Amino acid sequence: MKIYHTTYRKIIAVLILLSCTCQLYAQGKIYRVTAQATTGGDGSSWEKAIPLNEALSRAKATDEIWVKGYENTNVENIYIAPKEGFVLPSGVAMYGGFEGTETSRDKLSFSRHKYQMTYQTTLVGDIKVDDEANKEQIIYPDNPTRTDNSTHVLTLNIGVTDDNTNDNNTPTIVSGFQIGAGNAQGKVTDPDGRGGGIYVVNKSSRNSDSNADKRAFQITQCNIANNFAMRGGAIYVDASCTSPQSSISYCGLFNNVAGRRGASDNEGAGIWADGTVTIYNTNINNNTNGGIRLSATSKIINCSVVANTVSAVDLVNAARTSNNGGGAVYNTVLWHSTAVSKADTRPAFYNCAMTDVKVTDKTTHTDKNGNVRISNQNHSTEPAAWFAQSVVSLGYDFSFQNLTRLIYTSFAFEETSALLGKGNVDYYKTYIEDNIEKRSTDVMGKQRYESNTIDIGAYEYERLKAGRIRYVIQDGTGKGTSWADAMGDIQEAINSLADDKGTKGEVWVAKGTYVVTKLIDQSTGSPTSLLMKDGISVYGGFAVGDTTRAQRIAESVNLKPWGW
């Protein structure tokens, strides 16, 4: 009998364990949403899609909301927020970027950047759809086309209620959206004056709440533009949000405005974080009245902060770095802003690239914290950013004020950049991979680092694979695999690399005179010219024996840019 009792006990124990496991990994409902949906569905399929506000009112912790995106963001294909904005409940994950046929969210596609979804799901606060920026009023409150706009386009309230207790502390997630036209023009001390694009708060209506510090939020792969607030134009994180797992990643924060016209303080037009958040692999550019204001428990890692007025990054007050590495900026490029930061609210910088570094090592152009001094000019014989497509304007860029044409500027850089390999990979591993995201990429979806080398900024330079350089010298007769084996025909070098389609390649051409004699093709009227091929770049100005493109810069230090 003892054997039987033991057997029963084992069976009961297994059933209890399975029951606990099922509860731990229980998945909630999925609600599907389209811009054309009307009431009457239940969201269980794309054919039964429901409006967004209905999905938000139904969803509870562990539920997901899948929101259809569109290739054309016309009026019929956008989601217009009510005056108070959309509100995402605690523990709910809301994803955009769906074509509207998917049964899984594993393969949602993006274009150039992770925040530029192929199918754009656009949340806007422009209720009358009449917004128009102008050079006098930009998108400040006195712009008459903005008076109807939602205060916050989206609120993430990670606090709990009696009917949404979020006992397992499931993170609140928003991913894959364009978010624009918020207008938080209230008092700077009130919620109505904070977070025009996204307002994040941890406010519970439940009587007992012992898990407030364990609930986190994630804002990822979002393109946030054309929002105004007195504080935190694109995103405001309230002091009630204290989880170190909260993050903003793979986002683009562009053309947002904060504070009063002509402000001399950084009002966090990109982000104002009174609470705790880690910001990484994100572009913060062309914002008016500041890029980021950072709390002493928040940190910035591998971001590109470019062309923001007033200053790029400041602490929210004069507090110094806390013991968890907060109040600091790591592996980040800060360039072409009015200033890097104000003296009394300057955060700690580590392995960053910026213009105001006090150099202690003249050989590496770095200070004691590994920060690299770069030129104010994008291209220079001094250490410089060498962005492949650099921004021109400072502050609000009127070329991209329409949500259907949001900014596609890239801060990817050339091999000659001072950002290449100058980051500290240990910071990234410690603060990102060990704490937030084990498998990460750069902002374009490329491998974030190789071995123990990481680049500065949101972009990782795509190194060439072995054998993907062809060397050309005047009258060369080889196969182009090295300078000693150099070939003499530039077009032949291009063609030999282009045979391997989809793989990046470079042709390095030594100084000399090269006469192009071949027609592009044999058709009548075909020009005599080199024919470039997709993914293949051609560089001149080399001395035979050069091993990097950067050497061309050093060798030309006393010449004009065109005088290689």
Coordinates of C-alpha atoms in Angstrom, one line a residue:
M1 CA 0.0 0.0 0.0
K2 CA 2.9 2.3 0.7
I3 CA 4.0 2.0 -2.9
Y4 CA 0.5 3.0 -4.2
H5 CA 0.4 6.0 -1.8
T6 CA 3.8 7.1 -2.9
T7 CA 2.8 6.8 -6.6
Y8 CA -0.3 8.8 -6.0
R9 CA 1.6 11.5 -4.2
K10 CA 4.1 11.7 -7.1
I11 CA 1.3 12.0 -9.6
I12 CA -0.4 14.7 -7.6
A13 CA 2.9 16.6 -7.2
V14 CA 3.5 16.4 -11.0
L15 CA 0.0 17.7 -11.7
I16 CA 0.5 20.6 -9.3
L17 CA 3.8 21.5 -10.9
L18 CA 2.3 21.4 -14.4
S19 CA -0.6 23.6 -13.1
C20 CA 1.9 26.2 -11.8
T21 CA 3.9 26.1 -15.0
C22 CA 0.8 26.6 -17.1
Q23 CA -0.1 29.7 -15.0
L24 CA 3.4 31.0 -15.2
Y25 CA 3.5 30.9 -19.0
A26 CA -0.2 31.5 -19.6
Q27 CA -0.7 33.7 -22.6
G28 CA -3.5 36.1 -22.8
K29 CA -5.9 37.0 -25.7
I30 CA -4.9 38.6 -28.9
Y31 CA -7.0 41.5 -30.2
R32 CA -6.7 42.4 -33.9
V33 CA -7.3 46.0 -34.9
T34 CA -7.7 47.8 -38.3
A35 CA -8.3 51.4 -39.1
Q36 CA -11.5 50.5 -41.0
A37 CA -12.9 48.2 -38.3
T38 CA -16.3 48.9 -36.8
T39 CA -18.0 47.6 -33.7
G40 CA -19.5 44.1 -33.8
G41 CA -16.3 42.0 -34.0
D42 CA -14.4 40.5 -31.2
G43 CA -10.8 40.9 -32.5
S44 CA -10.2 37.2 -32.6
S45 CA -9.2 37.3 -36.3
W46 CA -8.3 40.0 -38.9
E47 CA -11.8 39.4 -40.4
K48 CA -13.3 40.2 -37.0
A49 CA -11.0 43.2 -36.2
I50 CA -12.2 45.8 -33.8
P51 CA -11.4 49.6 -33.4
L52 CA -8.3 50.4 -31.4
N53 CA -10.1 52.1 -28.5
E54 CA -12.3 49.0 -28.1
A55 CA -9.2 46.8 -28.0
L56 CA -7.6 49.0 -25.4
S57 CA -10.7 48.9 -23.2
R58 CA -10.9 45.1 -23.3
A59 CA -7.3 44.2 -22.9
K60 CA -5.8 43.1 -19.6
A61 CA -2.3 42.1 -18.5
T62 CA -0.7 39.4 -20.7
D63 CA -3.0 40.3 -23.6
E64 CA -1.7 41.5 -26.9
I65 CA -3.1 44.0 -29.4
W66 CA -2.1 43.6 -33.0
V67 CA -2.6 46.8 -35.1
K68 CA -2.7 46.7 -38.9
G69 CA -0.3 49.0 -40.7
Y70 CA -0.5 50.4 -44.2
E71 CA 1.9 51.2 -47.1
N72 CA 0.1 54.5 -47.7
T73 CA -0.6 56.6 -44.6
N74 CA -3.6 58.6 -45.9
V75 CA -6.5 59.8 -43.7
E76 CA -8.3 56.4 -44.0
N77 CA -5.3 54.5 -42.8
I78 CA -4.3 56.3 -39.6
Y79 CA -5.6 56.0 -36.1
I80 CA -6.7 59.3 -34.7
A81 CA -6.5 59.6 -31.0
P82 CA -9.3 61.1 -28.9
K83 CA -8.6 64.4 -27.1
E84 CA -7.3 62.5 -24.0
G85 CA -5.3 60.1 -26.2
F86 CA -5.1 56.4 -26.3
V87 CA -4.3 54.6 -23.0
L88 CA -2.4 51.3 -22.9
P89 CA -3.2 49.3 -19.7
S90 CA -0.6 47.7 -17.5
G91 CA 0.9 44.5 -18.8
V92 CA -0.6 44.8 -22.2
A93 CA 1.7 44.5 -25.3
M94 CA 0.6 46.6 -28.4
Y95 CA 2.3 45.9 -31.7
G96 CA 2.1 47.7 -35.0
G97 CA 3.5 47.0 -38.4
F98 CA 1.1 44.2 -39.5
E99 CA 0.0 43.7 -43.1
G100 CA -3.3 42.3 -41.8
T101 CA -2.9 38.6 -42.7
E102 CA -0.3 37.4 -40.1
T103 CA -0.8 34.6 -37.6
S104 CA 2.5 35.4 -35.9
R105 CA 4.4 38.6 -35.1
D106 CA 7.8 36.9 -35.6
K107 CA 8.4 38.3 -39.1
L108 CA 7.2 41.8 -39.1
S109 CA 9.3 43.6 -41.6
F110 CA 11.0 47.0 -41.6
S111 CA 12.8 49.1 -44.2
R112 CA 16.0 51.0 -43.5
H113 CA 15.7 51.3 -39.8
K114 CA 14.0 49.1 -37.2
Y115 CA 11.6 52.0 -36.5
Q116 CA 10.5 52.3 -40.1
M117 CA 8.0 49.5 -40.5
T118 CA 7.1 48.3 -44.0
Y119 CA 3.5 48.6 -43.1
Q120 CA 3.2 51.8 -41.1
T121 CA 0.8 51.9 -38.1
T122 CA 0.3 55.6 -37.4
L123 CA -1.2 57.0 -34.3
V124 CA -1.9 60.8 -34.5
G125 CA -3.2 63.4 -32.2
D126 CA -4.3 65.7 -35.1
I127 CA -8.0 65.3 -34.6
K128 CA -9.1 67.6 -37.5
V129 CA -6.2 66.4 -39.6
D130 CA -5.2 70.0 -40.4
D131 CA -1.8 70.4 -38.8
E132 CA 0.7 72.6 -40.6
A133 CA 4.0 73.7 -39.3
N134 CA 5.4 77.1 -40.3
K135 CA 8.7 78.9 -39.6
E136 CA 7.1 81.4 -37.3
Q137 CA 5.1 79.2 -35.0
I138 CA 6.6 75.8 -35.9
I139 CA 4.4 73.5 -33.7
Y140 CA 4.2 75.7 -30.6
P141 CA 0.8 76.1 -28.9
D142 CA 0.2 79.4 -30.7
N143 CA 0.0 77.5 -34.0
P144 CA -3.8 77.7 -34.7
T145 CA -3.8 74.3 -36.5
R146 CA -2.8 72.6 -33.3
T147 CA -5.6 73.6 -30.9
D148 CA -7.7 70.5 -31.5
N149 CA -4.8 68.1 -31.0
S150 CA -4.7 65.3 -28.3
T151 CA -2.8 66.2 -25.2
H152 CA -0.9 62.9 -25.3
V153 CA -1.2 60.6 -28.4
L154 CA -0.5 57.6 -26.2
T155 CA -0.3 57.1 -22.4
L156 CA 1.3 54.0 -20.9
N157 CA -0.1 53.6 -17.5
I158 CA 1.8 50.7 -16.0
G159 CA -0.1 51.1 -12.7
V160 CA -2.7 48.5 -11.8
T161 CA -6.5 48.5 -11.1
D162 CA -8.9 46.2 -9.3
D163 CA -9.8 44.5 -12.6
N164 CA -6.3 44.5 -14.1
T165 CA -4.0 43.5 -11.2
N166 CA -1.0 42.4 -13.4
D167 CA 0.2 40.1 -10.5
N168 CA 3.0 38.7 -12.6
N169 CA 4.4 42.1 -13.4
T170 CA 4.2 41.6 -17.2
P171 CA 5.9 44.5 -18.9
T172 CA 3.8 47.1 -20.8
I173 CA 5.0 47.2 -24.4
V174 CA 4.5 49.4 -27.4
S175 CA 6.3 48.4 -30.6
G176 CA 6.2 49.3 -34.3
F177 CA 4.3 52.6 -34.4
Q178 CA 4.6 56.0 -35.9
I179 CA 3.4 58.5 -33.3
G180 CA 2.8 62.2 -34.0
A181 CA 1.0 65.4 -33.4
G182 CA 0.6 65.3 -29.6
N183 CA 0.1 68.7 -28.0
A184 CA 0.7 68.7 -24.2
Q185 CA 0.5 72.5 -23.7
G186 CA -0.6 72.5 -20.0
K187 CA 1.5 73.6 -17.1
V188 CA 4.9 72.2 -16.9
T189 CA 4.2 70.8 -13.5
D190 CA 1.0 69.0 -14.6
P191 CA 0.6 65.8 -16.6
D192 CA -1.2 67.8 -19.3
G193 CA 2.1 69.7 -20.0
R194 CA 4.3 66.5 -20.3
G195 CA 4.8 63.9 -23.0
G196 CA 3.1 65.0 -26.2
G197 CA 3.9 61.8 -28.0
I198 CA 4.0 59.2 -25.2
Y199 CA 3.4 59.8 -21.5
V200 CA 4.5 57.0 -19.2
V201 CA 3.2 56.9 -15.6
N202 CA 2.9 54.2 -12.9
K203 CA -0.4 55.3 -11.2
S204 CA -2.5 52.6 -9.5
S205 CA -6.1 52.9 -8.4
R206 CA -5.9 49.6 -6.5
N207 CA -5.9 49.9 -2.7
S208 CA -2.8 47.8 -2.2
D209 CA 0.1 47.9 -4.6
S210 CA 3.4 46.3 -3.4
N211 CA 4.9 45.7 -6.9
A212 CA 5.2 49.2 -8.2
D213 CA 9.0 49.0 -8.5
K214 CA 8.8 45.7 -10.4
R215 CA 6.6 46.8 -13.3
A216 CA 8.5 47.9 -16.4
F217 CA 7.7 49.3 -19.8
Q218 CA 9.3 49.0 -23.2
I219 CA 9.0 51.5 -26.1
T220 CA 10.7 49.9 -29.1
Q221 CA 10.8 50.3 -32.9
C222 CA 8.7 53.5 -32.8
N223 CA 9.1 56.6 -35.0
I224 CA 8.0 59.6 -32.9
A225 CA 7.8 63.0 -34.6
N226 CA 6.0 66.4 -34.6
N227 CA 4.9 66.3 -30.9
F228 CA 4.9 69.3 -28.5
A229 CA 5.0 69.4 -24.7
M230 CA 6.2 71.9 -22.2
R231 CA 8.4 69.0 -20.9
G232 CA 9.3 65.9 -22.9
G233 CA 8.1 66.6 -26.4
A234 CA 8.3 63.1 -27.7
I235 CA 8.4 61.0 -24.5
Y236 CA 8.0 61.8 -20.8
V237 CA 8.8 59.2 -18.1
D238 CA 7.2 60.0 -14.8
A239 CA 9.2 59.6 -11.5
S240 CA 6.7 56.9 -10.4
C241 CA 8.4 54.6 -13.0
T242 CA 11.3 53.0 -11.1
S243 CA 12.1 49.6 -12.6
P244 CA 15.6 49.2 -14.0
Q245 CA 14.3 46.9 -16.7
S246 CA 12.3 49.8 -18.4
S247 CA 13.7 50.7 -21.8
I248 CA 13.4 52.8 -25.0
S249 CA 15.2 51.1 -27.9
Y250 CA 15.4 51.1 -31.7
C251 CA 13.4 54.3 -32.0
G252 CA 13.7 57.5 -34.0
L253 CA 12.8 60.8 -32.1
F254 CA 12.7 63.6 -34.7
N255 CA 11.2 67.1 -35.1
N256 CA 9.7 67.3 -31.6
V257 CA 9.5 70.6 -29.7
A258 CA 9.4 71.3 -25.9
G259 CA 9.1 74.3 -23.7
R260 CA 8.7 78.0 -24.6
R261 CA 10.0 79.6 -27.7
G262 CA 13.6 80.7 -27.3
A263 CA 14.1 78.6 -24.2
S264 CA 17.7 78.6 -22.9
D265 CA 17.2 75.3 -21.0
N266 CA 17.0 71.8 -22.3
E267 CA 13.3 70.9 -22.0
G268 CA 13.8 67.4 -23.3
A269 CA 12.1 67.8 -26.7
G270 CA 13.2 64.2 -27.4
I271 CA 12.9 62.6 -23.9
W272 CA 12.5 63.9 -20.4
A273 CA 13.0 61.1 -17.9
D274 CA 12.2 61.9 -14.2
G275 CA 11.8 58.1 -13.7
T276 CA 14.1 55.2 -14.6
V277 CA 14.8 54.1 -18.1
T278 CA 17.6 52.8 -20.3
I279 CA 17.7 54.4 -23.7
Y280 CA 19.7 52.5 -26.3
N281 CA 20.2 52.0 -30.1
T282 CA 18.1 55.1 -30.8
N283 CA 18.3 58.2 -32.9
I284 CA 17.4 61.5 -31.2
N285 CA 17.8 64.3 -33.8
N286 CA 16.5 67.7 -35.0
N287 CA 14.5 68.3 -31.9
T288 CA 13.9 71.9 -30.7
N289 CA 14.8 72.9 -27.1
G290 CA 16.9 69.9 -26.1
G291 CA 17.5 66.3 -26.9
I292 CA 17.3 64.4 -23.6
R293 CA 17.0 65.2 -19.9
L294 CA 18.2 62.3 -17.8
S295 CA 17.5 61.2 -14.2
A296 CA 20.2 60.0 -11.9
T297 CA 18.9 56.4 -12.3
S298 CA 18.6 56.5 -16.1
K299 CA 21.3 55.9 -18.7
I300 CA 21.9 56.3 -22.5
I301 CA 23.9 53.6 -24.3
N302 CA 24.9 53.5 -28.0
C303 CA 22.6 56.3 -29.3
S304 CA 23.1 59.0 -31.9
V305 CA 22.1 62.4 -30.6
V306 CA 22.4 64.9 -33.4
A307 CA 21.3 68.4 -34.4
N308 CA 19.2 69.3 -31.3
T309 CA 19.0 72.9 -30.3
V310 CA 20.0 74.2 -26.8
S311 CA 21.9 71.1 -25.8
A312 CA 22.1 67.4 -26.5
V313 CA 21.9 65.8 -23.0
D314 CA 21.5 67.1 -19.5
L315 CA 20.6 65.7 -16.1
V316 CA 17.2 66.7 -14.8
N317 CA 19.0 68.4 -11.9
A318 CA 22.5 68.7 -10.6
A319 CA 22.4 65.2 -9.1
R320 CA 25.5 63.1 -9.8
T321 CA 25.9 59.6 -11.1
S322 CA 24.1 57.0 -9.0
N323 CA 25.6 53.7 -7.9
N324 CA 23.8 51.7 -10.7
G325 CA 25.6 53.5 -13.5
G326 CA 22.7 55.9 -14.0
G327 CA 22.9 59.6 -14.8
A328 CA 25.5 58.7 -17.5
V329 CA 26.0 58.4 -21.2
Y330 CA 27.9 55.5 -22.8
N331 CA 29.1 54.8 -26.3
T332 CA 27.1 57.6 -27.8
V333 CA 27.8 60.2 -30.5
L334 CA 26.7 63.8 -29.6
W335 CA 27.2 66.1 -32.6
H336 CA 26.0 69.2 -34.3
S337 CA 23.8 70.4 -31.4
T338 CA 24.0 73.9 -30.0
A339 CA 25.9 72.4 -27.1
V340 CA 26.7 69.0 -25.7
S341 CA 25.3 69.9 -22.2
K342 CA 25.1 72.7 -19.6
A343 CA 27.9 72.9 -17.1
D344 CA 25.7 72.5 -14.0
T345 CA 23.7 69.6 -15.3
R346 CA 26.3 67.8 -17.2
P347 CA 26.0 63.9 -17.0
A348 CA 29.0 61.6 -16.9
F349 CA 30.2 60.5 -20.4
Y350 CA 32.1 57.3 -21.1
N351 CA 33.5 56.3 -24.5
C352 CA 31.4 58.9 -26.3
A353 CA 32.2 61.0 -29.4
M354 CA 31.6 64.8 -29.1
T355 CA 33.2 68.1 -29.8
D356 CA 34.0 69.4 -26.3
V357 CA 36.3 66.6 -25.0
K358 CA 39.3 67.8 -23.0
V359 CA 41.9 65.5 -24.6
T360 CA 44.5 63.9 -22.3
D361 CA 45.9 61.5 -24.9
K362 CA 46.9 63.4 -28.1
T363 CA 47.6 60.2 -30.0
T364 CA 44.1 58.8 -29.6
H365 CA 42.3 62.2 -29.2
T366 CA 40.6 60.8 -26.1
D367 CA 40.2 61.8 -22.4
K368 CA 40.6 59.6 -19.3
N369 CA 37.1 58.2 -19.7
G370 CA 37.7 57.1 -23.3
N371 CA 35.7 59.9 -24.9
V372 CA 36.8 60.9 -28.4
R373 CA 37.0 64.5 -29.5
I374 CA 35.5 64.9 -33.0
S375 CA 35.4 67.8 -35.4
N376 CA 32.4 70.1 -35.8
Q377 CA 32.7 69.2 -39.5
N378 CA 31.3 65.9 -40.7
H379 CA 34.4 65.4 -43.0
S380 CA 37.7 66.5 -41.7
T381 CA 41.4 65.6 -41.6
E382 CA 41.0 65.7 -37.8
P383 CA 39.0 62.9 -36.1
A384 CA 35.4 63.3 -37.4
A385 CA 32.1 61.5 -37.6
W386 CA 32.1 60.9 -41.3
F387 CA 28.4 60.2 -41.5
A388 CA 27.5 58.7 -44.9
Q389 CA 24.4 61.0 -45.0
S390 CA 24.8 63.8 -42.5
V391 CA 22.1 66.1 -41.3
V392 CA 22.3 69.7 -42.6
S393 CA 19.8 71.7 -40.5
L394 CA 19.8 72.3 -36.8
G395 CA 16.5 71.9 -34.9
Y396 CA 13.1 71.5 -36.6
D397 CA 13.6 70.3 -40.2
F398 CA 10.7 71.6 -42.4
S399 CA 11.6 69.2 -45.2
F400 CA 9.9 66.4 -43.2
Q401 CA 6.8 67.9 -41.4
N402 CA 4.3 65.5 -43.0
L403 CA 3.7 62.2 -41.2
T404 CA 3.6 60.4 -44.6
R405 CA 7.2 61.5 -45.2
L406 CA 8.9 61.0 -41.8
I407 CA 12.6 61.4 -41.7
Y408 CA 14.8 58.8 -43.3
T409 CA 18.1 60.4 -42.4
S410 CA 20.7 57.8 -41.4
F411 CA 23.7 58.3 -39.2
A412 CA 25.6 55.3 -40.5
F413 CA 29.2 56.2 -41.0
E414 CA 32.2 55.5 -43.2
E415 CA 35.2 53.4 -42.4
T416 CA 37.1 56.7 -41.9
S417 CA 34.9 57.6 -38.9
A418 CA 36.3 58.3 -35.5
L419 CA 33.3 56.3 -34.2
L420 CA 34.6 53.0 -35.5
G421 CA 35.6 50.6 -32.8
K422 CA 35.9 53.3 -30.1
G423 CA 33.1 52.2 -27.9
N424 CA 33.5 50.0 -24.8
V425 CA 31.7 46.7 -25.3
D426 CA 31.6 45.9 -21.5
Y427 CA 29.2 48.8 -21.0
Y428 CA 26.9 47.3 -23.6
K429 CA 27.1 43.8 -22.2
T430 CA 26.5 44.9 -18.6
Y431 CA 23.7 47.4 -19.1
I432 CA 21.9 45.9 -22.1
E433 CA 22.6 42.2 -22.6
D434 CA 22.8 41.2 -18.9
N435 CA 19.9 43.3 -17.8
I436 CA 17.4 44.0 -20.6
E437 CA 17.9 42.2 -24.0
K438 CA 20.2 39.2 -24.5
R439 CA 20.1 39.3 -28.3
S440 CA 20.2 42.7 -29.7
T441 CA 21.2 44.5 -32.9
D442 CA 22.0 48.0 -34.0
V443 CA 19.2 50.4 -35.1
M444 CA 19.3 49.0 -38.6
G445 CA 19.1 45.4 -37.5
K446 CA 22.7 44.6 -38.0
Q447 CA 24.9 42.6 -35.6
R448 CA 25.6 45.0 -32.7
Y449 CA 29.3 44.1 -32.1
E450 CA 32.0 41.7 -33.2
S451 CA 34.1 39.9 -30.6
N452 CA 35.2 42.7 -28.1
T453 CA 34.8 45.6 -30.5
I454 CA 31.8 48.0 -30.6
D455 CA 31.3 51.2 -32.4
I456 CA 30.0 54.5 -31.0
G457 CA 26.4 55.5 -31.7
A458 CA 23.3 53.6 -32.8
Y459 CA 24.9 52.1 -35.8
E460 CA 27.5 49.3 -36.2
Y461 CA 29.7 49.7 -39.2
E462 CA 29.3 46.7 -41.6
R463 CA 32.7 45.3 -41.9
L464 CA 33.7 43.7 -45.2
K465 CA 33.9 40.0 -45.5
A466 CA 37.3 38.5 -46.3
G467 CA 38.2 38.8 -50.0
R468 CA 35.8 41.6 -50.8
I469 CA 38.4 44.2 -51.8
R470 CA 39.8 44.5 -55.3
Y471 CA 43.1 46.5 -55.7
V472 CA 43.8 48.5 -58.8
I473 CA 47.0 50.2 -60.0
Q474 CA 47.9 51.8 -63.2
D475 CA 48.9 49.1 -65.8
G476 CA 48.2 46.3 -63.2
T477 CA 47.9 42.8 -64.6
G478 CA 47.0 40.7 -61.6
K479 CA 43.6 39.5 -60.2
G480 CA 43.2 42.3 -57.7
T481 CA 43.5 40.2 -54.5
S482 CA 46.2 42.5 -53.0
W483 CA 48.4 45.4 -54.0
A484 CA 51.1 43.0 -55.1
D485 CA 48.4 41.2 -57.3
A486 CA 46.7 44.4 -58.4
M487 CA 44.6 44.6 -61.6
G488 CA 44.6 47.5 -64.0
D489 CA 41.0 47.8 -65.1
I490 CA 38.5 49.5 -62.7
Q491 CA 35.4 48.1 -64.5
E492 CA 36.8 44.6 -64.3
A493 CA 37.3 45.0 -60.6
I494 CA 33.7 46.2 -60.1
N495 CA 32.4 43.3 -62.2
S496 CA 34.3 40.7 -60.3
L497 CA 32.9 41.8 -57.0
A498 CA 29.3 42.2 -58.3
D499 CA 29.2 38.6 -59.3
D500 CA 28.5 37.8 -55.7
K501 CA 25.2 39.6 -55.5
G502 CA 24.0 41.0 -52.1
T503 CA 27.5 41.1 -50.6
K504 CA 29.2 44.4 -50.0
G505 CA 32.5 45.1 -51.8
E506 CA 35.0 47.8 -52.4
V507 CA 37.5 48.7 -55.2
W508 CA 40.6 50.5 -54.0
V509 CA 42.3 52.5 -56.8
A510 CA 45.9 53.8 -56.4
K511 CA 47.0 57.1 -57.7
G512 CA 47.5 57.2 -61.4
T513 CA 45.7 58.0 -64.7
Y514 CA 43.0 55.5 -65.8
V515 CA 41.5 55.8 -69.3
V516 CA 38.0 54.4 -69.7
T517 CA 37.6 53.0 -73.2
K518 CA 34.7 50.5 -72.9
L519 CA 31.0 51.2 -73.7
I520 CA 28.5 50.5 -70.9
D521 CA 26.8 48.2 -73.4
Q522 CA 26.8 47.6 -77.1
S523 CA 23.6 49.5 -77.9
T524 CA 23.6 52.5 -80.2
G525 CA 24.5 55.7 -78.4
S526 CA 25.8 53.9 -75.3
P527 CA 28.3 56.1 -73.4
T528 CA 31.8 55.3 -72.6
S529 CA 31.8 55.2 -68.8
L530 CA 32.2 53.1 -65.7
L531 CA 29.1 51.1 -64.8
M532 CA 28.6 51.0 -61.0
K533 CA 27.0 47.9 -59.5
D534 CA 24.7 47.5 -56.5
G535 CA 26.6 47.2 -53.2
I536 CA 30.0 47.9 -54.8
S537 CA 31.9 51.1 -53.8
V538 CA 34.9 52.6 -55.6
Y539 CA 37.6 54.7 -53.7
G540 CA 40.6 56.5 -55.1
G541 CA 43.5 58.3 -53.7
F542 CA 45.4 55.4 -52.3
A543 CA 49.1 54.9 -52.0
V544 CA 50.2 51.4 -52.9
G545 CA 50.4 49.5 -49.6
D546 CA 47.6 51.3 -47.7
T547 CA 45.7 49.0 -45.5
T548 CA 42.8 51.2 -44.5
R549 CA 40.7 54.0 -46.2
A550 CA 41.6 56.2 -43.2
Q551 CA 45.2 56.3 -44.3
R552 CA 44.2 58.4 -47.4
I553 CA 43.0 61.1 -44.9
A554 CA 46.2 61.2 -43.0
E555 CA 48.3 61.3 -46.1
S556 CA 46.2 64.3 -47.4
V557 CA 46.2 66.3 -44.1
N558 CA 47.8 69.4 -45.7
L559 CA 45.7 69.3 -48.9
K560 CA 42.2 70.6 -49.6
P561 CA 39.5 67.9 -49.5
W562 CA 39.7 67.3 -53.2
G563 CA 43.4 67.3 -53.3
W564 CA 44.2 63.6 -52.5

